[in-house]
């Protein structure tokens, strides 16, 4: 955790968090870029013996300043929609450093990506066939393979299982090869992404072995993209992917493969969570302490409209009381202000809460702001980026005008 307790006050990057809450108001998203850089370098270091390219998965955290930060680090971009591609280009990414990996989109959207010059990753045979018919060997492609390894505890975020809509089944390889040959297509890359929260390095390595075996069928490869899904700790003593161990094992098999393949291929990863989850914080204020017959609720000035992961994925986000760091621990059920059951956590031990205190949700960097909404006509919070000891407002708090912007009042 990059938030530190110094003299009974929490700081991020040397900045006092209560002061940040008072300056920008509550609720508030804060991102610590030094943690992102740390994670980026950790991954680089674990794979220093191969040609590694890291593509930040921008659906995790899409603010253009964050994208530019990763571009400056030397990262590429993993985009899953044409709008993410356009955001990446706006942030200054070279088109060749963007891989467009959409799922179940129209051929028109893929063509738009191709016209922008980004790398195209195709995840079904129908589109592969149409793309090959349109471009032949004039436009190289990457193919998303589903190796059917089962990773991740949650089927909502696992994409490698048999009923998954993602990727082309490894068992359809003969059909893929037929389409590629008939259209004289240049396959420059192979890709897998088996979902988020991979618990087991062994399982991941099994997937990579299947990919390397598959790669022998393609003779013009430049890269193999092993996707992502690395697990980060969400609570103290939580399990997380041992990236150094993965680095050691995968480097060995990748180098061996490159030798027999006769070419030094690029190994690509496209992490979202690994790079930004722990760098993000959501601060919120306690509106009410509400004692019912069976529990004590702490009701906040935020809800599932700002942080839906606990309700959507049963995700655990650690919650701390930054206004009273050393108070007596007491048991609370922390809930939001939405007219919907939006429980952030049951029976949490948190240092004694008073109305008006600021709480913080940890691991609020990935899939938090990007999954937020205006449900209940609530406004989205501002985003603040901490860079080299300074805070920068990178998104305004929304206003009523934002909610009304695209509504057409026909005044019947
Ligand atoms: C979401 C996604 C990622 C990032 O996954 P994380 O678990 O956040 O690292 C990578 N690649 C693709 C294709 C994705 O859809």
Short mmCIF file of N, CA, C and O in Angstrom, two decimals, residues 254-307:
data_model
loop_
_atom_site.label_atom_id
_atom_site.label_comp_id
_atom_site.label_asym_id
_atom_site.label_seq_id
_atom_site.Cartn_x
_atom_site.Cartn_y
_atom_site.Cartn_z
N UNK A 254 9.51 -19.58 -23.08
CA UNK A 254 9.40 -18.68 -24.23
C UNK A 254 10.70 -18.64 -25.01
O UNK A 254 10.71 -18.67 -26.24
N UNK A 255 11.82 -18.60 -24.27
CA UNK A 255 13.12 -18.56 -24.95
C UNK A 255 13.36 -19.83 -25.74
O UNK A 255 13.88 -19.81 -26.86
N UNK A 256 12.96 -20.94 -25.10
CA UNK A 256 13.13 -22.24 -25.77
C UNK A 256 12.29 -22.26 -27.06
O UNK A 256 12.76 -22.70 -28.11
N UNK A 257 11.07 -21.74 -26.95
CA UNK A 257 10.21 -21.70 -28.13
C UNK A 257 10.83 -20.85 -29.24
O UNK A 257 10.87 -21.25 -30.40
N UNK A 258 11.30 -19.65 -28.87
CA UNK A 258 11.87 -18.74 -29.87
C UNK A 258 13.04 -19.39 -30.61
O UNK A 258 13.24 -19.17 -31.80
N UNK A 259 13.80 -20.18 -29.88
CA UNK A 259 14.95 -20.84 -30.47
C UNK A 259 14.51 -21.81 -31.57
O UNK A 259 15.03 -21.76 -32.69
N UNK A 260 13.52 -22.64 -31.26
CA UNK A 260 13.07 -23.59 -32.27
C UNK A 260 12.29 -22.89 -33.38
O UNK A 260 12.31 -23.32 -34.53
N UNK A 261 11.63 -21.78 -33.04
CA UNK A 261 10.86 -21.03 -34.04
C UNK A 261 11.80 -20.29 -34.99
O UNK A 261 11.46 -19.98 -36.12
N UNK A 262 13.01 -20.00 -34.48
CA UNK A 262 14.02 -19.34 -35.31
C UNK A 262 13.90 -17.83 -35.35
O UNK A 262 14.37 -17.17 -36.26
N UNK A 263 13.24 -17.25 -34.33
CA UNK A 263 13.03 -15.80 -34.32
C UNK A 263 12.76 -15.35 -32.90
O UNK A 263 12.06 -16.03 -32.15
N UNK A 264 13.33 -14.19 -32.54
CA UNK A 264 13.08 -13.63 -31.22
C UNK A 264 11.76 -12.87 -31.21
O UNK A 264 11.70 -11.71 -31.59
N UNK A 265 10.72 -13.54 -30.80
CA UNK A 265 9.40 -12.90 -30.80
C UNK A 265 9.26 -11.96 -29.60
O UNK A 265 10.01 -12.06 -28.62
N UNK A 266 8.31 -11.06 -29.70
CA UNK A 266 7.97 -10.19 -28.57
C UNK A 266 6.91 -10.87 -27.71
O UNK A 266 5.97 -11.45 -28.24
N UNK A 267 7.12 -10.81 -26.42
CA UNK A 267 6.14 -11.34 -25.47
C UNK A 267 5.33 -10.14 -24.95
O UNK A 267 5.90 -9.18 -24.45
N UNK A 268 4.03 -10.23 -25.11
CA UNK A 268 3.18 -9.10 -24.69
C UNK A 268 2.30 -9.51 -23.51
O UNK A 268 1.80 -10.63 -23.46
N UNK A 269 2.16 -8.58 -22.57
CA UNK A 269 1.14 -8.70 -21.53
C UNK A 269 0.29 -7.45 -21.59
O UNK A 269 0.75 -6.39 -22.00
N UNK A 270 -0.95 -7.58 -21.14
CA UNK A 270 -1.85 -6.42 -21.18
C UNK A 270 -2.59 -6.27 -19.86
O UNK A 270 -3.80 -6.43 -19.79
N UNK A 271 -1.84 -5.95 -18.82
CA UNK A 271 -2.46 -5.88 -17.49
C UNK A 271 -3.25 -4.58 -17.27
O UNK A 271 -2.86 -3.52 -17.74
N UNK A 272 -4.35 -4.73 -16.57
CA UNK A 272 -5.09 -3.57 -16.09
C UNK A 272 -4.92 -3.49 -14.58
O UNK A 272 -4.19 -2.65 -14.05
N UNK A 273 -5.57 -4.44 -13.93
CA UNK A 273 -5.55 -4.49 -12.47
C UNK A 273 -4.14 -4.44 -11.87
O UNK A 273 -3.89 -3.71 -10.92
N UNK A 274 -3.24 -5.22 -12.43
CA UNK A 274 -1.89 -5.29 -11.87
C UNK A 274 -1.24 -3.91 -11.84
O UNK A 274 -0.51 -3.58 -10.90
N UNK A 275 -1.50 -3.11 -12.85
CA UNK A 275 -0.83 -1.81 -12.94
C UNK A 275 -1.52 -0.73 -12.11
O UNK A 275 -0.84 0.16 -11.59
N UNK A 276 -2.83 -0.79 -11.99
CA UNK A 276 -3.51 0.37 -11.39
C UNK A 276 -4.40 0.11 -10.17
O UNK A 276 -4.78 1.05 -9.48
N UNK A 277 -4.72 -1.16 -9.90
CA UNK A 277 -5.67 -1.41 -8.81
C UNK A 277 -5.22 -0.78 -7.49
O UNK A 277 -5.94 0.00 -6.87
N UNK A 278 -4.01 -1.11 -7.08
CA UNK A 278 -3.53 -0.66 -5.76
C UNK A 278 -3.15 0.82 -5.75
O UNK A 278 -2.90 1.38 -4.69
N UNK A 279 -3.10 1.43 -6.94
CA UNK A 279 -2.74 2.85 -7.00
C UNK A 279 -3.92 3.76 -6.76
O UNK A 279 -3.76 4.97 -6.63
N UNK A 280 -5.15 3.18 -6.69
CA UNK A 280 -6.33 4.02 -6.60
C UNK A 280 -7.01 3.98 -5.24
O UNK A 280 -6.96 2.97 -4.52
N UNK A 281 -7.63 5.09 -4.89
CA UNK A 281 -8.33 5.25 -3.61
C UNK A 281 -9.65 5.96 -3.87
O UNK A 281 -9.68 6.94 -4.61
N UNK A 282 -10.70 5.46 -3.24
CA UNK A 282 -11.96 6.21 -3.26
C UNK A 282 -12.23 6.69 -1.84
O UNK A 282 -12.38 5.88 -0.91
N UNK A 283 -12.28 8.01 -1.68
CA UNK A 283 -12.60 8.60 -0.38
C UNK A 283 -14.08 8.97 -0.35
O UNK A 283 -14.63 9.45 -1.35
N UNK A 284 -14.71 8.71 0.77
CA UNK A 284 -16.13 9.05 0.92
C UNK A 284 -16.37 9.47 2.37
O UNK A 284 -15.59 9.14 3.26
N UNK A 285 -17.45 10.20 2.57
CA UNK A 285 -17.77 10.71 3.88
C UNK A 285 -18.92 9.95 4.49
O UNK A 285 -19.83 9.51 3.78
N UNK A 286 -18.90 9.82 5.79
CA UNK A 286 -19.98 9.11 6.47
C UNK A 286 -21.11 10.11 6.73
O UNK A 286 -20.94 11.08 7.47
N UNK A 287 -22.26 9.85 6.09
CA UNK A 287 -23.42 10.71 6.31
C UNK A 287 -24.12 10.38 7.62
O UNK A 287 -24.46 11.27 8.38
N UNK A 288 -24.35 9.08 7.84
CA UNK A 288 -25.06 8.67 9.05
C UNK A 288 -24.52 7.37 9.62
O UNK A 288 -24.05 6.50 8.89
N UNK A 289 -24.59 7.28 10.93
CA UNK A 289 -24.41 6.01 11.61
C UNK A 289 -25.82 5.59 12.01
O UNK A 289 -26.52 6.32 12.71
N UNK A 290 -26.23 4.44 11.50
CA UNK A 290 -27.61 4.02 11.72
C UNK A 290 -27.63 2.67 12.40
O UNK A 290 -27.23 1.67 11.82
N UNK A 291 -28.10 2.69 13.61
CA UNK A 291 -28.15 1.45 14.39
C UNK A 291 -29.51 0.80 14.18
O UNK A 291 -30.55 1.42 14.44
N UNK A 292 -29.52 -0.43 13.67
CA UNK A 292 -30.80 -1.15 13.54
C UNK A 292 -30.80 -2.27 14.57
O UNK A 292 -29.94 -2.31 15.45
N UNK A 293 -31.76 -3.20 14.45
CA UNK A 293 -31.85 -4.24 15.47
C UNK A 293 -30.64 -5.15 15.46
O UNK A 293 -30.24 -5.66 16.49
N UNK A 294 -30.06 -5.36 14.27
CA UNK A 294 -29.03 -6.38 14.19
C UNK A 294 -27.65 -5.87 13.81
O UNK A 294 -26.68 -6.62 13.88
N UNK A 295 -27.54 -4.65 13.34
CA UNK A 295 -26.22 -4.19 12.89
C UNK A 295 -26.09 -2.68 13.03
O UNK A 295 -27.08 -1.97 13.23
N UNK A 296 -24.88 -2.22 12.91
CA UNK A 296 -24.63 -0.77 12.86
C UNK A 296 -24.20 -0.43 11.44
O UNK A 296 -23.16 -0.92 10.98
N UNK A 297 -25.02 0.35 10.76
CA UNK A 297 -24.68 0.76 9.40
C UNK A 297 -23.89 2.07 9.43
O UNK A 297 -24.23 2.98 10.18
N UNK A 298 -22.87 2.12 8.57
CA UNK A 298 -22.25 3.40 8.28
C UNK A 298 -22.70 3.75 6.86
O UNK A 298 -22.37 3.04 5.90
N UNK A 299 -23.49 4.80 6.73
CA UNK A 299 -24.04 5.20 5.43
C UNK A 299 -23.22 6.31 4.82
O UNK A 299 -23.01 7.35 5.43
N UNK A 300 -22.75 6.11 3.58
CA UNK A 300 -21.78 7.02 2.97
C UNK A 300 -22.39 7.94 1.91
O UNK A 300 -23.49 7.68 1.43
N UNK A 301 -21.62 8.92 1.50
CA UNK A 301 -22.05 9.82 0.43
C UNK A 301 -21.60 9.28 -0.94
O UNK A 301 -21.21 10.03 -1.83
N UNK A 302 -21.61 7.96 -1.06
CA UNK A 302 -21.28 7.29 -2.33
C UNK A 302 -22.07 6.00 -2.35
O UNK A 302 -22.76 5.68 -1.38
N UNK A 303 -22.00 5.28 -3.46
CA UNK A 303 -22.77 4.04 -3.55
C UNK A 303 -22.33 3.22 -4.74
O UNK A 303 -21.23 3.43 -5.28
N UNK A 304 -23.21 2.29 -5.17
CA UNK A 304 -22.83 1.43 -6.30
C UNK A 304 -22.66 2.22 -7.59
O UNK A 304 -22.10 1.72 -8.56
N UNK A 305 -23.13 3.46 -7.59
CA UNK A 305 -22.93 4.31 -8.77
C UNK A 305 -21.47 4.72 -8.93
O UNK A 305 -21.04 5.05 -10.02
N UNK A 306 -20.72 4.69 -7.85
CA UNK A 306 -19.29 5.06 -7.93
C UNK A 306 -18.37 3.87 -7.81
O UNK A 306 -17.23 3.92 -8.27
N UNK A 307 -18.82 2.84 -7.13
CA UNK A 307 -17.98 1.65 -6.90
C UNK A 307 -18.89 0.43 -6.87
O UNK A 307 -19.52 0.16 -5.85
#
